[in-house]
Protein backbone atom coordinates (compact mmCIF):
# COMPACT_ATOMS: atom_id res chain seq x y z
CA MET A 1 -54.59 39.67 -93.00
CA LEU A 2 -53.90 41.78 -96.09
CA GLU A 3 -55.40 44.75 -94.28
CA ARG A 4 -52.90 44.29 -91.44
CA LEU A 5 -50.08 44.08 -93.96
CA ASP A 6 -51.38 47.24 -95.63
CA GLN A 7 -51.52 48.98 -92.26
CA LYS A 8 -47.98 47.88 -91.43
CA ARG A 9 -46.77 49.01 -94.83
CA ASP A 10 -48.55 52.37 -94.45
CA GLU A 11 -47.04 52.85 -91.01
CA LYS A 12 -43.59 51.94 -92.32
CA LEU A 13 -44.00 54.39 -95.21
CA ARG A 14 -45.16 57.12 -92.82
CA VAL A 15 -42.15 56.59 -90.57
CA GLU A 16 -39.82 56.59 -93.56
CA ARG A 17 -41.39 59.79 -94.88
CA GLU A 18 -41.07 61.49 -91.50
CA THR A 19 -37.46 60.34 -91.25
CA ARG A 20 -36.70 61.71 -94.72
CA GLU A 21 -38.36 65.00 -93.82
CA GLN A 22 -36.33 65.24 -90.63
CA GLU A 23 -33.13 64.43 -92.53
CA ASN A 24 -34.01 67.07 -95.11
CA ARG A 25 -34.55 69.65 -92.35
CA GLN A 26 -31.23 68.69 -90.78
CA ARG A 27 -29.45 68.98 -94.13
CA GLN A 28 -31.05 72.35 -94.73
CA ASP A 29 -29.99 73.52 -91.26
CA THR A 30 -26.45 72.28 -91.89
CA MET A 31 -26.37 73.97 -95.27
CA ASP A 32 -27.69 77.21 -93.78
CA ALA A 33 -25.03 77.06 -91.07
CA THR A 34 -22.35 76.36 -93.67
CA VAL A 35 -23.48 79.31 -95.77
CA GLN A 36 -23.39 81.52 -92.68
CA GLU A 37 -19.82 80.39 -91.94
CA ILE A 38 -18.82 81.02 -95.52
CA LEU A 39 -20.35 84.47 -95.56
CA VAL A 40 -18.32 85.39 -92.50
CA SER A 41 -15.09 84.40 -94.23
CA ALA A 42 -13.30 87.13 -96.13
CA ASN A 43 -11.31 84.87 -98.41
CA LEU A 44 -13.22 84.32 -101.65
CA GLU A 45 -11.22 81.23 -102.67
CA ILE A 46 -11.94 79.56 -99.35
CA ILE A 47 -15.60 80.35 -99.88
CA ARG A 48 -15.58 78.80 -103.34
CA GLU A 49 -13.84 75.64 -102.13
CA GLN A 50 -16.19 75.31 -99.18
CA LEU A 51 -19.19 75.67 -101.48
CA ARG A 52 -17.81 73.08 -103.91
CA GLU A 53 -17.19 70.67 -101.03
CA ARG A 54 -20.68 71.24 -99.68
CA VAL A 55 -22.19 70.65 -103.13
CA ARG A 56 -20.23 67.37 -103.38
CA GLU A 57 -21.51 66.32 -99.96
CA LEU A 58 -25.09 67.18 -100.85
CA ASN A 59 -24.82 65.36 -104.17
CA GLU A 60 -23.50 62.28 -102.38
CA GLN A 61 -26.33 62.44 -99.84
CA GLU A 62 -28.87 62.78 -102.64
CA ARG A 63 -27.36 59.81 -104.49
CA ARG A 64 -27.55 57.66 -101.35
CA MET A 65 -31.15 58.72 -100.76
CA ARG A 66 -32.08 57.77 -104.34
CA GLU A 67 -30.41 54.38 -103.89
CA GLN A 68 -32.25 53.81 -100.62
CA GLU A 69 -35.55 54.80 -102.22
CA ALA A 70 -34.92 52.42 -105.13
CA GLU A 71 -34.09 49.61 -102.69
CA ARG A 72 -37.24 50.36 -100.68
CA GLN A 73 -39.39 50.31 -103.81
CA GLU A 74 -37.81 47.03 -104.95
CA THR A 75 -38.42 45.49 -101.53
CA GLU A 76 -42.06 46.60 -101.63
CA ARG A 77 -42.46 45.23 -105.16
CA GLN A 78 -41.03 41.88 -104.09
CA GLU A 79 -43.30 41.81 -101.03
CA ARG A 80 -46.36 42.54 -103.20
CA GLU A 81 -45.35 39.77 -105.62
CA ARG A 82 -44.84 37.34 -102.74
CA GLN A 83 -48.26 38.20 -101.30
CA GLU A 84 -49.91 37.86 -104.71
CA THR A 85 -48.22 34.48 -105.25
CA GLU A 86 -49.32 33.26 -101.84
CA GLN A 87 -52.89 34.40 -102.53
CA GLN A 88 -52.89 32.67 -105.91
CA GLU A 89 -51.61 29.48 -104.30
CA ARG A 90 -54.31 29.66 -101.61
CA ASP A 91 -56.96 30.27 -104.26
CA GLN A 92 -55.67 27.32 -106.32
CA ARG A 93 -55.67 25.01 -103.28
CA GLU A 94 -59.20 26.11 -102.44
CA ARG A 95 -60.38 25.44 -106.01
CA GLU A 96 -58.74 22.02 -105.98
CA GLN A 97 -60.29 21.22 -102.62
CA GLN A 98 -63.72 22.26 -103.88
CA GLU A 99 -63.25 20.16 -107.01
CA ARG A 100 -62.26 17.12 -104.93
CA ALA A 101 -65.29 17.68 -102.70
CA ARG A 102 -67.54 17.79 -105.78
CA GLU A 103 -65.95 14.61 -107.14
CA ASP A 104 -66.32 12.88 -103.77
CA GLU A 105 -69.97 13.96 -103.61
CA SER A 106 -70.53 12.69 -107.15
CA GLN A 107 -68.92 9.32 -106.34
CA SER A 108 -70.90 9.08 -103.12
CA HIS A 109 -74.10 9.85 -105.01
CA LYS A 110 -73.30 7.13 -107.61
CA ARG A 111 -72.59 4.54 -104.90
CA ARG A 112 -75.89 5.32 -103.19
CA ARG A 113 -77.74 4.88 -106.48
CA TYR A 114 -76.14 1.48 -107.13
CA ASN A 115 -76.60 0.24 -103.57
C-alpha cells in the first residue's frame, strides 16, 4: 500500500517537474520573443520600460512558483505525517490485539489447569 502511494507520489512529482520545465521553456520563449521585439524598436526609453515590465512579470511568476512549491511541499509533509500516524495507529492496534490474545491464552491455560 505504501509502495502504491510512493508510486503515485513519484508520478505526481514527475508530472509536476515536466510541467514546470514546460512552463520554463514557454517563459524563456516569451522572453526571447520580447527581447527580439525590443531590439527592433529604435526608442531606447520604450526598450527600458518594456524590459522593466518584463522583469516585473518574471519576478511575479517566480514568486508564484515559489509559493506553489512551498504549498506542494507542505501538502507532501502533511501526507507523510498522516501516513505515519495511520501506520503508528495500526501498529498500536496490532500490539494491543496480540497482547489481548496472549492474555486470553493465559486465562484459557489457567482455566484448563483448574478444571
